[in-house]
Short mmCIF file of C-alpha atoms and ligand atoms in Angstrom, two decimals:
data_model
loop_
_atom_site.label_atom_id
_atom_site.label_comp_id
_atom_site.label_asym_id
_atom_site.label_seq_id
_atom_site.Cartn_x
_atom_site.Cartn_y
_atom_site.Cartn_z
CA MET P 28 -0.03 0.05 -0.06
CA ALA P 29 1.27 3.43 -0.89
CA LEU P 30 1.58 6.02 1.87
CA SER P 31 -0.55 9.05 1.59
CA VAL P 32 0.29 11.05 4.63
CA GLU P 33 3.38 10.72 6.85
CA VAL P 34 3.59 12.75 9.99
CA LYS P 35 6.92 12.52 11.85
CA SER P 36 7.49 13.72 15.45
CA LEU P 37 5.48 16.79 14.80
CA GLU P 38 5.47 19.61 17.33
CA MET P 39 3.55 22.86 17.20
CA HIS P 40 4.13 25.79 19.47
CA PHE P 41 2.27 29.02 19.53
CA ASN P 42 4.51 31.93 20.55
CA MET P 43 2.09 33.90 22.56
CA SER P 44 3.12 37.22 24.07
CA LYS P 45 1.57 37.60 27.51
CA GLU P 46 -0.50 40.49 26.47
CA ARG P 47 -1.09 40.73 22.75
CA LEU P 48 1.26 43.35 21.40
CA THR P 49 -0.22 44.78 18.19
CA THR P 50 1.26 48.27 17.90
CA LEU P 51 4.69 49.47 17.10
CA LYS P 52 4.47 51.97 20.02
CA GLU P 53 3.78 49.19 22.57
CA TYR P 54 6.35 46.98 20.98
CA PHE P 55 9.17 49.55 21.24
CA LEU P 56 8.23 50.64 24.71
CA LYS P 57 8.36 47.06 25.89
CA MET P 58 11.57 46.39 24.07
CA VAL P 59 13.30 49.53 25.58
CA ARG P 60 12.03 48.46 29.07
CA LYS P 61 13.13 44.84 28.33
CA GLU P 62 9.68 43.65 29.03
CA LEU P 63 9.17 41.69 25.96
CA ARG P 64 8.21 38.21 27.15
CA PHE P 65 6.77 35.39 25.10
CA GLU P 66 5.00 32.50 26.49
CA ASP P 67 5.62 29.33 24.62
CA PHE P 68 2.43 27.42 24.27
CA VAL P 69 2.67 23.77 23.02
CA VAL P 70 -0.36 22.81 21.03
CA LEU P 71 0.88 19.58 19.54
CA HIS P 72 3.77 17.33 20.59
CA ASP P 73 5.18 14.01 19.64
CA ILE P 74 2.78 13.34 16.92
CA SER P 75 3.82 10.53 14.48
CA PHE P 76 1.60 8.45 12.36
CA LYS P 77 1.02 7.29 8.84
CA ILE P 78 -2.07 7.08 6.74
CA GLU P 79 -2.31 4.84 3.72
CA GLN P 80 -3.69 5.75 0.42
CA GLY P 81 -7.44 5.19 0.37
CA ASP P 82 -7.87 5.07 4.06
CA VAL P 83 -10.68 6.91 5.86
CA PHE P 84 -9.08 8.39 8.83
CA GLY P 85 -10.98 9.94 11.79
CA ILE P 86 -9.66 12.30 14.42
CA VAL P 87 -11.48 12.74 17.76
CA GLY P 88 -10.75 14.71 20.86
CA LEU P 89 -12.19 17.33 23.17
CA ASN P 90 -12.41 21.01 22.36
CA GLY P 91 -8.93 22.54 22.06
CA SER P 92 -7.14 19.30 21.82
CA GLY P 93 -5.45 20.40 18.60
CA LYS P 94 -7.52 18.70 15.93
CA SER P 95 -7.98 21.69 13.62
CA THR P 96 -4.27 22.68 14.09
CA LEU P 97 -3.26 19.23 13.01
CA LEU P 98 -5.44 19.41 9.89
CA LYS P 99 -3.99 22.84 9.05
CA LEU P 100 -0.43 21.40 9.44
CA ILE P 101 -1.33 18.51 7.09
CA SER P 102 -2.89 20.72 4.44
CA GLY P 103 0.10 23.04 4.49
CA ILE P 104 -1.74 26.14 5.87
CA MET P 105 0.64 26.22 8.80
CA ARG P 106 4.20 25.05 9.06
CA PRO P 107 5.20 22.97 12.12
CA THR P 108 7.68 24.18 14.72
CA LYS P 109 9.52 20.82 14.68
CA GLY P 110 9.15 17.59 12.77
CA ASN P 111 7.60 17.32 9.33
CA VAL P 112 4.58 16.40 7.38
CA LYS P 113 4.84 14.63 4.03
CA THR P 114 1.80 14.31 1.82
CA HIS P 115 1.47 12.62 -1.54
CA GLY P 116 -0.91 14.00 -4.16
CA THR P 117 -3.48 16.90 -4.33
CA ILE P 118 -5.23 18.01 -1.17
CA ALA P 119 -8.70 19.47 -0.99
CA PRO P 120 -9.19 21.13 2.41
CA LEU P 121 -12.71 21.56 3.57
CA ILE P 122 -11.89 23.48 6.59
CA GLU P 123 -14.52 26.09 6.26
CA LEU P 124 -16.88 26.23 3.40
CA GLY P 125 -16.99 29.47 1.51
CA ALA P 126 -13.67 30.84 2.74
CA GLY P 127 -12.61 33.17 0.04
CA PHE P 128 -16.13 34.25 -1.01
CA ASP P 129 -16.46 37.96 -1.44
CA MET P 130 -20.00 38.67 -0.34
CA GLU P 131 -20.26 41.70 -2.56
CA LEU P 132 -19.77 39.62 -5.69
CA THR P 133 -22.45 37.42 -7.34
CA ALA P 134 -22.38 33.61 -6.96
CA ARG P 135 -21.22 33.28 -10.60
CA GLU P 136 -18.18 35.52 -9.97
CA ASN P 137 -17.51 33.86 -6.68
CA ILE P 138 -17.38 30.38 -8.24
CA TYR P 139 -14.57 31.52 -10.50
CA LEU P 140 -12.81 33.44 -7.65
CA ASN P 141 -13.00 30.45 -5.34
CA GLY P 142 -11.79 28.07 -8.09
CA SER P 143 -8.74 30.12 -8.53
CA VAL P 144 -8.16 30.15 -4.73
CA LEU P 145 -7.96 26.40 -5.03
CA GLY P 146 -5.51 26.79 -7.90
CA PHE P 147 -7.75 25.83 -10.81
CA SER P 148 -7.58 27.50 -14.25
CA LYS P 149 -10.40 29.49 -15.79
CA LYS P 150 -10.74 26.90 -18.57
CA PHE P 151 -11.12 24.16 -16.01
CA MET P 152 -13.73 26.14 -14.12
CA ASP P 153 -15.67 26.81 -17.36
CA GLU P 154 -15.92 23.07 -17.87
CA ARG P 155 -17.08 22.43 -14.31
CA PHE P 156 -19.30 25.44 -13.88
CA ASP P 157 -22.67 23.75 -14.85
CA GLU P 158 -21.88 20.80 -12.71
CA ILE P 159 -21.30 23.16 -9.70
CA VAL P 160 -24.40 25.02 -10.23
CA GLU P 161 -26.45 21.76 -10.72
CA PHE P 162 -25.12 20.19 -7.56
CA SER P 163 -25.69 23.26 -5.36
CA GLU P 164 -29.17 23.83 -6.89
CA MET P 165 -28.66 27.65 -6.98
CA ARG P 166 -29.21 28.35 -10.65
CA ASP P 167 -31.99 30.92 -9.90
CA PHE P 168 -29.65 32.91 -7.70
CA LEU P 169 -26.59 32.88 -9.88
CA ASP P 170 -26.54 36.71 -10.40
CA THR P 171 -27.48 37.77 -6.97
CA PRO P 172 -24.72 39.18 -4.72
CA MET P 173 -23.88 36.60 -2.10
CA LYS P 174 -24.57 38.89 0.77
CA ASN P 175 -28.25 38.22 0.06
CA TYR P 176 -27.72 34.46 0.48
CA SER P 177 -28.59 32.47 3.59
CA SER P 178 -25.62 30.73 5.30
CA GLY P 179 -26.86 27.35 4.02
CA MET P 180 -26.93 28.59 0.53
CA VAL P 181 -23.40 29.88 0.85
CA ALA P 182 -22.30 26.50 2.20
CA ARG P 183 -23.94 24.67 -0.67
CA ILE P 184 -21.85 26.55 -3.24
CA GLY P 185 -18.69 26.17 -1.14
CA PHE P 186 -19.12 22.41 -0.89
CA ALA P 187 -19.94 21.96 -4.55
CA ILE P 188 -16.75 23.83 -5.57
CA ALA P 189 -14.51 22.08 -3.01
CA THR P 190 -15.60 18.66 -4.01
CA MET P 191 -15.87 19.07 -7.78
CA THR P 192 -12.59 17.27 -8.32
CA THR P 193 -11.61 14.00 -6.86
CA PRO P 194 -8.42 14.90 -4.86
CA ASP P 195 -5.95 12.40 -3.55
CA ILE P 196 -6.48 13.66 0.03
CA LEU P 197 -9.66 15.16 1.29
CA ILE P 198 -9.59 16.93 4.57
CA VAL P 199 -12.96 17.51 6.29
CA ASP P 200 -13.21 19.63 9.47
CA GLU P 201 -16.70 19.45 10.98
CA ILE P 202 -18.47 20.64 7.92
CA LEU P 203 -20.84 17.77 7.34
CA SER P 204 -23.47 19.49 9.38
CA VAL P 205 -24.31 22.22 7.03
CA GLY P 206 -27.39 22.70 4.89
CA ASP P 207 -30.80 21.20 5.23
CA PHE P 208 -31.27 17.47 5.69
CA LYS P 209 -31.68 16.85 2.01
CA PHE P 210 -28.50 18.60 1.17
CA GLN P 211 -26.68 16.83 3.98
CA GLU P 212 -27.60 13.52 2.43
CA LYS P 213 -26.35 14.86 -0.86
CA CYS P 214 -23.00 15.85 0.71
CA GLU P 215 -22.61 12.40 2.39
CA ARG P 216 -23.34 10.75 -0.84
CA ARG P 217 -20.74 12.83 -2.58
CA ILE P 218 -18.14 12.18 0.12
CA ASN P 219 -18.93 8.48 -0.10
CA ASP P 220 -18.30 8.56 -3.86
CA ILE P 221 -14.93 10.28 -3.17
CA MET P 222 -14.05 7.69 -0.52
CA ASN P 223 -14.76 4.94 -2.98
CA SER P 224 -12.35 6.18 -5.48
CA ASN P 225 -9.13 5.49 -3.56
CA THR P 226 -8.92 8.95 -2.02
CA THR P 227 -7.58 9.36 1.43
CA VAL P 228 -10.15 11.07 3.63
CA ILE P 229 -9.26 12.72 7.05
CA ILE P 230 -12.32 13.63 9.07
CA VAL P 231 -12.63 15.59 12.31
CA SER P 232 -15.96 15.35 13.92
CA HIS P 233 -17.67 15.52 17.28
CA SER P 234 -20.20 13.11 16.13
CA ILE P 235 -18.81 9.73 17.22
CA ASP P 236 -21.61 7.99 15.21
CA GLN P 237 -20.19 9.62 12.06
CA ILE P 238 -16.65 8.55 12.78
CA GLU P 239 -17.71 4.92 13.64
CA ARG P 240 -19.76 4.79 10.51
CA LEU P 241 -17.31 6.20 7.99
CA CYS P 242 -13.76 5.59 9.31
CA GLN P 243 -11.52 2.57 9.26
CA HIS P 244 -8.78 4.05 11.48
CA CYS P 245 -8.97 6.74 14.14
CA LEU P 246 -6.69 8.99 16.16
CA TRP P 247 -7.62 10.30 19.59
CA LEU P 248 -5.92 13.51 20.56
CA GLU P 249 -5.69 14.62 24.13
CA HIS P 250 -3.98 17.83 25.28
CA GLY P 251 -2.08 17.89 22.01
CA GLY P 252 -0.70 14.38 22.32
CA ILE P 253 -1.77 11.01 20.90
CA ARG P 254 -3.79 9.22 23.49
CA MET P 255 -4.75 6.31 21.29
CA ILE P 256 -4.59 5.35 17.60
CA GLY P 257 -5.64 2.38 15.67
CA ASP P 258 -8.84 0.58 14.66
CA SER P 259 -11.64 3.08 14.56
CA GLN P 260 -14.16 0.95 16.62
CA ALA P 261 -11.68 0.31 19.38
CA VAL P 262 -10.66 4.01 19.69
CA CYS P 263 -14.17 5.24 19.59
CA ASP P 264 -15.25 2.75 22.32
CA ALA P 265 -12.38 3.85 24.56
CA TYR P 266 -13.13 7.56 23.82
CA LYS P 267 -16.76 7.13 24.70
CA ASN P 268 -15.91 5.51 28.01
CA THR P 269 -13.95 8.39 29.46
CA MET H 19 21.37 22.49 -7.69
CA LYS H 20 19.16 22.80 -4.68
CA SER H 21 18.35 26.44 -5.35
CA THR H 22 17.31 25.85 -8.94
CA GLY H 23 14.94 23.30 -7.60
CA ARG H 24 13.49 25.89 -5.26
CA PHE H 25 13.26 28.34 -8.11
CA ASN H 26 11.36 25.82 -10.28
CA LEU H 27 8.93 25.15 -7.46
CA PHE H 28 8.39 28.77 -7.03
CA PHE H 29 7.48 29.27 -10.72
CA LYS H 30 5.25 26.25 -10.74
CA LYS H 31 3.30 27.64 -7.84
CA PHE H 32 3.22 31.06 -9.32
CA LYS H 33 1.79 29.72 -12.51
CA ARG H 34 -0.86 27.76 -10.60
CA PHE H 35 -1.97 30.91 -8.79
CA LEU H 36 -1.80 33.30 -11.66
CA PRO H 37 -5.62 32.93 -12.32
CA LEU H 38 -6.15 33.91 -8.60
CA LEU H 39 -4.08 37.01 -9.12
CA GLN H 40 -6.15 37.87 -12.16
CA ASN H 41 -9.50 37.08 -10.52
CA LEU H 42 -8.67 39.16 -7.50
CA THR H 43 -7.64 42.11 -9.63
CA GLU H 44 -10.83 41.76 -11.62
CA ARG H 45 -12.84 41.65 -8.40
CA ASP H 46 -11.26 44.94 -7.18
CA ILE H 47 -11.91 46.64 -10.49
CA LYS H 48 -15.54 45.38 -10.64
CA LEU H 49 -16.28 46.40 -7.15
CA LYS H 50 -14.70 49.87 -7.52
CA TYR H 51 -16.59 50.74 -10.68
CA ARG H 52 -19.80 49.03 -9.65
CA ARG H 53 -20.02 51.20 -6.54
CA SER H 54 -19.58 54.50 -8.22
CA ILE H 55 -22.11 55.91 -10.70
CA LEU H 56 -19.55 57.65 -12.85
CA GLY H 57 -17.57 54.50 -13.05
CA ILE H 58 -14.28 54.74 -15.04
CA ALA H 59 -14.95 58.28 -15.85
CA TRP H 60 -14.17 59.07 -12.25
CA SER H 61 -10.53 57.77 -12.63
CA VAL H 62 -10.12 60.45 -15.35
CA LEU H 63 -12.28 63.28 -13.78
CA ASN H 64 -10.75 63.05 -10.39
CA PRO H 65 -7.15 63.98 -11.28
CA LEU H 66 -8.49 66.64 -13.71
CA LEU H 67 -10.44 68.40 -10.96
CA MET H 68 -7.48 68.19 -8.59
CA MET H 69 -5.30 69.58 -11.32
CA LEU H 70 -7.61 72.56 -11.71
CA VAL H 71 -7.54 73.34 -8.03
CA ILE H 72 -3.79 72.89 -7.60
CA THR H 73 -2.68 74.81 -10.59
CA GLN H 74 -4.93 77.68 -9.52
CA VAL H 75 -3.62 77.74 -6.00
CA PHE H 76 0.00 77.12 -6.73
CA GLY H 77 0.24 78.74 -10.14
CA LEU H 78 -1.57 81.95 -9.32
CA LEU H 79 -1.27 82.45 -5.68
CA LEU H 80 2.27 81.17 -5.05
CA LYS H 81 3.44 82.20 -8.50
CA ILE H 82 5.34 79.09 -9.29
CA LYS H 83 6.92 79.53 -12.64
CA VAL H 84 6.98 76.26 -14.60
CA GLU H 85 6.28 76.09 -18.25
CA ASN H 86 3.03 74.24 -18.97
CA PHE H 87 2.37 73.84 -15.24
CA PRO H 88 -0.94 71.91 -15.64
CA VAL H 89 0.87 69.23 -17.68
CA TYR H 90 3.91 69.32 -15.36
CA TYR H 91 1.66 68.77 -12.36
CA ILE H 92 -0.55 66.01 -13.76
CA VAL H 93 2.17 63.95 -15.09
CA GLY H 94 3.85 64.08 -11.74
CA VAL H 95 0.83 63.54 -9.59
CA ALA H 96 -0.46 60.62 -11.75
CA MET H 97 2.78 58.72 -11.06
CA TRP H 98 2.78 59.62 -7.45
CA ASN H 99 -0.74 58.53 -6.97
CA PHE H 100 0.01 55.26 -8.52
CA PHE H 101 2.78 54.64 -6.04
CA SER H 102 0.84 55.81 -2.99
CA ASP H 103 -2.30 53.87 -3.91
CA ALA H 104 -0.36 50.69 -4.56
CA THR H 105 1.50 50.77 -1.30
CA PHE H 106 -1.38 52.11 0.87
CA MET H 107 -3.83 49.41 -0.40
CA SER H 108 -1.11 46.73 -0.04
CA LEU H 109 -0.49 47.61 3.56
CA ASN H 110 -3.60 45.96 4.87
CA SER H 111 -3.91 43.35 2.07
CA VAL H 112 -2.52 40.47 4.04
CA ILE H 113 -4.56 41.21 7.18
CA ASP H 114 -7.74 41.71 5.12
CA SER H 115 -7.23 38.26 3.57
CA ALA H 116 -7.03 36.54 6.96
CA PRO H 117 -10.16 34.41 6.41
CA LEU H 118 -8.62 32.92 3.29
CA ILE H 119 -5.11 32.44 4.59
CA LYS H 120 -6.42 30.50 7.61
CA LYS H 121 -8.34 28.09 5.52
CA VAL H 122 -6.43 27.23 2.37
CA TYR H 123 -2.85 27.28 1.32
CA ILE H 124 -2.10 30.30 -0.94
CA PRO H 125 1.24 32.01 -1.56
CA LYS H 126 0.72 35.14 0.55
CA TYR H 127 2.64 37.55 -1.65
CA ILE H 128 -0.24 37.23 -4.07
CA PHE H 129 -2.19 39.80 -1.96
CA PRO H 130 0.25 42.78 -2.15
CA LEU H 131 1.05 41.93 -5.68
CA GLU H 132 -2.58 42.03 -6.59
CA LYS H 133 -3.00 45.55 -5.02
CA CYS H 134 -0.01 46.77 -6.97
CA MET H 135 -1.64 45.33 -10.15
CA PHE H 136 -4.94 46.98 -9.34
CA ALA H 137 -3.18 50.32 -8.73
CA LEU H 138 -1.36 49.97 -12.02
CA ILE H 139 -4.55 49.46 -13.99
CA ASN H 140 -6.16 52.55 -12.30
CA PHE H 141 -3.02 54.52 -13.20
CA LEU H 142 -3.30 53.50 -16.83
CA PHE H 143 -6.93 54.76 -16.80
CA SER H 144 -5.75 58.07 -15.32
CA LEU H 145 -3.25 58.50 -18.11
CA ILE H 146 -6.36 59.53 -20.23
CA ALA H 147 -6.43 62.66 -17.97
CA VAL H 148 -2.78 63.30 -18.75
CA VAL H 149 -3.45 63.07 -22.49
CA ILE H 150 -6.51 65.41 -22.15
CA VAL H 151 -4.45 68.01 -20.36
CA MET H 152 -1.62 67.70 -22.94
CA LEU H 153 -4.12 68.30 -25.74
CA PHE H 154 -5.60 71.26 -24.00
CA GLN H 155 -2.22 72.83 -23.39
CA SER H 156 -1.05 71.86 -26.98
CA VAL H 157 1.96 70.10 -25.68
CA VAL H 158 3.29 68.03 -28.67
CA PRO H 159 5.31 65.06 -27.44
CA SER H 160 8.20 63.84 -29.33
CA TRP H 161 9.03 60.24 -30.29
CA THR H 162 10.44 59.64 -26.75
CA ILE H 163 6.86 59.26 -25.52
CA ILE H 164 6.96 55.67 -26.65
CA LEU H 165 9.30 55.09 -23.73
CA PHE H 166 6.61 56.09 -21.16
CA TRP H 167 6.42 52.57 -19.94
CA VAL H 168 10.09 52.53 -18.72
CA PRO H 169 9.65 54.75 -15.65
CA ILE H 170 6.23 53.07 -15.00
CA LEU H 171 8.02 49.69 -14.92
CA TYR H 172 10.71 51.03 -12.56
CA CYS H 173 8.19 52.53 -10.35
CA PHE H 174 6.03 49.37 -10.36
CA VAL H 175 8.85 47.20 -9.32
CA PHE H 176 9.74 49.65 -6.56
CA ALA H 177 6.15 49.75 -5.45
CA ILE H 178 6.05 45.98 -5.19
CA GLY H 179 9.17 45.96 -3.05
CA VAL H 180 7.76 48.61 -0.66
CA SER H 181 4.31 46.87 -0.62
CA LEU H 182 5.91 43.53 0.38
CA ILE H 183 7.64 45.18 3.32
CA LEU H 184 4.59 47.10 4.47
CA SER H 185 2.13 44.27 4.18
CA ALA H 186 4.40 41.89 6.04
CA LEU H 187 5.13 44.31 8.89
CA SER H 188 1.54 45.45 9.29
CA VAL H 189 0.62 41.87 10.32
CA TYR H 190 2.75 42.46 13.47
CA PHE H 191 2.12 46.10 14.00
CA ARG H 192 -1.38 47.21 13.52
CA ASP H 193 -0.73 50.91 13.82
CA LEU H 194 1.60 50.87 10.85
CA LEU H 195 -1.37 52.27 8.78
CA HIS H 196 -1.55 55.51 10.72
CA LEU H 197 2.30 55.84 10.68
CA TYR H 198 2.49 55.22 7.00
CA SER H 199 -0.17 57.82 6.09
CA VAL H 200 1.95 60.44 7.79
CA VAL H 201 5.06 59.12 6.00
CA LEU H 202 3.16 59.32 2.63
CA THR H 203 2.25 62.96 3.20
CA ILE H 204 5.84 63.99 4.04
CA TRP H 205 7.05 61.81 1.18
CA MET H 206 4.77 63.52 -1.29
CA TYR H 207 6.10 66.91 -0.45
CA ALA H 208 9.67 65.57 -0.78
CA THR H 209 8.88 64.64 -4.36
CA PRO H 210 8.76 67.44 -6.92
CA ILE H 211 5.21 67.24 -7.93
CA ILE H 212 3.83 70.82 -7.42
CA TYR H 213 7.14 72.48 -7.58
CA PRO H 214 10.18 72.23 -9.82
CA VAL H 215 13.48 70.90 -8.47
CA SER H 216 15.12 74.16 -9.40
CA LEU H 217 13.16 75.78 -6.65
CA VAL H 218 15.00 73.87 -3.90
CA LYS H 219 18.46 73.77 -5.47
CA GLY H 220 19.33 76.82 -3.40
CA SER H 221 19.21 74.80 -0.25
CA THR H 222 21.68 71.98 -0.37
CA LEU H 223 20.06 70.15 2.52
CA VAL H 224 16.57 69.94 0.92
CA TYR H 225 18.15 69.17 -2.40
CA ASN H 226 20.11 66.33 -0.89
CA ILE H 227 16.99 64.92 0.81
CA ILE H 228 15.17 64.96 -2.50
CA ARG H 229 18.05 63.17 -4.23
CA CYS H 230 17.62 60.27 -1.69
CA ASN H 231 14.07 59.92 -2.82
CA PRO H 232 13.56 57.16 -5.36
CA MET H 233 10.13 58.72 -6.39
CA TYR H 234 12.05 61.87 -7.52
CA TYR H 235 13.91 59.85 -10.20
CA TYR H 236 10.81 58.08 -11.54
CA VAL H 237 8.62 61.20 -11.73
CA GLU H 238 11.37 63.16 -13.50
CA TYR H 239 12.01 60.34 -15.90
CA PHE H 240 8.31 60.14 -16.72
CA ARG H 241 8.18 63.91 -17.40
CA SER H 242 11.26 63.94 -19.43
CA VAL H 243 10.07 61.25 -21.91
CA VAL H 244 6.47 62.52 -21.97
CA MET H 245 6.86 66.22 -21.91
CA TYR H 246 10.39 67.24 -22.75
CA GLY H 247 11.39 64.69 -25.41
CA ILE H 248 14.50 63.77 -23.52
CA VAL H 249 15.81 60.25 -22.67
CA PRO H 250 17.43 60.24 -19.32
CA ASP H 251 21.03 59.19 -19.46
CA LEU H 252 22.64 55.91 -18.29
CA THR H 253 23.42 57.14 -14.78
CA TRP H 254 19.81 58.12 -14.26
CA ASN H 255 18.69 54.73 -15.43
CA LEU H 256 21.21 53.00 -13.21
CA ILE H 257 19.98 54.97 -10.16
CA CYS H 258 16.39 53.91 -11.05
CA VAL H 259 17.29 50.25 -11.53
CA THR H 260 19.25 50.25 -8.30
CA PHE H 261 16.38 51.63 -6.20
CA SER H 262 13.80 49.36 -7.93
CA VAL H 263 15.76 46.13 -7.70
CA GLY H 264 17.24 46.98 -4.28
CA PHE H 265 13.86 47.49 -2.69
CA PHE H 266 12.36 44.56 -4.58
CA ILE H 267 15.04 42.20 -3.24
CA LEU H 268 14.63 43.72 0.26
CA GLY H 269 10.95 43.27 0.13
CA VAL H 270 11.18 39.61 -0.94
CA PHE H 271 13.59 39.01 1.91
CA VAL H 272 11.54 40.71 4.51
CA PHE H 273 8.26 39.13 3.31
CA ASN H 274 9.80 35.72 3.19
CA ARG H 275 11.13 35.87 6.69
CA ALA H 276 7.88 37.28 8.07
CA GLN H 277 5.31 35.16 6.38
CA ARG H 278 6.21 31.98 8.27
CA ASN H 279 4.41 33.34 11.28
CA PHE H 280 1.60 35.28 9.61
CA ILE H 281 -0.94 32.66 10.54
CA LEU H 282 -0.26 33.04 14.26
CA TYR H 283 -0.95 36.78 14.18
CA ILE H 284 -3.80 37.35 11.77
N1 ATP S 314 -3.61 31.09 15.97
C1 ATP S 314 -3.56 30.66 17.26
N2 ATP S 314 -2.80 31.33 18.12
C2 ATP S 314 -2.66 30.89 19.44
N3 ATP S 314 -3.28 29.73 19.84
C3 ATP S 314 -4.00 29.08 18.99
C4 ATP S 314 -4.17 29.43 17.69
N4 ATP S 314 -4.95 28.52 17.04
C5 ATP S 314 -5.23 27.52 17.92
N5 ATP S 314 -4.65 27.86 19.14
C6 ATP S 314 -4.82 27.04 20.34
O1 ATP S 314 -4.47 25.78 20.01
C7 ATP S 314 -5.24 24.84 20.79
C8 ATP S 314 -5.84 23.81 19.84
O2 ATP S 314 -6.79 24.45 18.95
P1 ATP S 314 -7.56 23.62 17.84
O3 ATP S 314 -8.38 24.69 17.07
O4 ATP S 314 -6.65 22.86 17.12
O5 ATP S 314 -8.50 22.70 18.73
P2 ATP S 314 -9.66 21.74 18.15
O6 ATP S 314 -9.22 20.41 18.68
O7 ATP S 314 -9.91 21.86 16.75
O8 ATP S 314 -10.88 22.21 19.06
P3 ATP S 314 -12.44 22.19 18.56
O9 ATP S 314 -12.97 20.81 18.93
O10 ATP S 314 -13.05 23.17 19.47
O11 ATP S 314 -12.60 22.53 17.14
C9 ATP S 314 -6.26 25.69 21.51
O12 ATP S 314 -5.85 25.68 22.88
C10 ATP S 314 -6.14 27.05 20.99
O13 ATP S 314 -6.24 28.04 21.97
MG1 MG S 315 -11.57 22.68 15.53
#
């Protein structure tokens, strides 16, 4: 089996100043008085694991345990303080739907803008345009500025764009709960399709049901460290019993 | 060997995100002109009206003696506005894109670069105003006007360098915007836009300050090819290139160092 994601002795620190210094004036005053102090805050430590191509991998943990941070490190949005992350293939991060929409623009304009945010060419987007509109069922609103959309409508378009290609790695951070129940079903079907095409899927969710249902393997994060990793059923059972 | 690899990677990424650069610029242009009724006409009218006021005040009241003062002023101020718009808009460009940066991987230099592109396009529109004033004043340009893009290119590269520095630092220091608006005002007066350099040659101090100002060289270059039919000599070109490339490299260096930790501060 080919490896899809390799995480090796990963460590992530946030360098938080005691009070948040955000102005030059404060900064210089503190520097002159030698009061510049930074508090090192370790969010993730000693994280090593591997995910095989085609695996569906769940991550569970309490609020603030570092799940979103780990996903951001894997998708390259942040760089780790120590250690490294190796990924093979294209990544589609579904960390927040509709990031990169400009609410003043119409949906049509936003579809192209968001496509280019994900690194797709105009020609490619032309080819996929109808498919995206079809999937999101928003044809009647295409030329309305998105500020007049409901949040569910924004999420529909975001989801349709983000999943229009079959990536090698799909990263999903708690977004399966958007939209009405019909659209949720549609989203899960789409994600299932993607899973069946040898794509690696990494899912963070607070719904243990969902993780048990979808995932083969699972990682349990606690205070930024690995508490348990392995077979999804076993990890979920242990997690539920704490 | 290793550095050519990094270079190739850089260009591959740049090519991938070229449509983004284009789309963001288009967005800015659309939004700018969708919001104002006069649309593109405003980019032309605004400098024209400013020119009328300024030439009246400075030409009549202060009795500044420059031949074809309206042309002199509008050529200079067009280029200055380009630089000041580009850098001022870039300053907050990274902070304003925080929602995006937090959720997807994008090369972050795209944002200041996009603002410079946007300013460049507005500048090209405002050149219509320059042409109108030249027609009115019956200034006949010589063949050298075909070199008008040379100082624009120099100034564009310089503006990108400054923008990279400002947009990177503003992530860490949120009051930079206020400081920079003051700097821009002083900087404008240190650039011969509403007065001729000959006016300050009497004072060596002021003259020396002006000679340290890169904008002085670009503005004068622009005037010489557009108005006076003179191509600046090699030394002048070398000075321009040194400032442009120097600030560009400095900008790339600062931005590259700073961007690692952007995500922790935005
Ligand atoms: N940009 C940041 N600067 C400083 N600290 C941060 C930053 N982002 C996250 N943290 C800290 O990192 C820790 C982990 O955050 P993270 O968002 O990864 O948690 P999570 O497991 O996704 O939680 P949740 O279940 O609530 O989504 C938290 O304690 C948070 O305060
Ligand atoms: Mg989270």
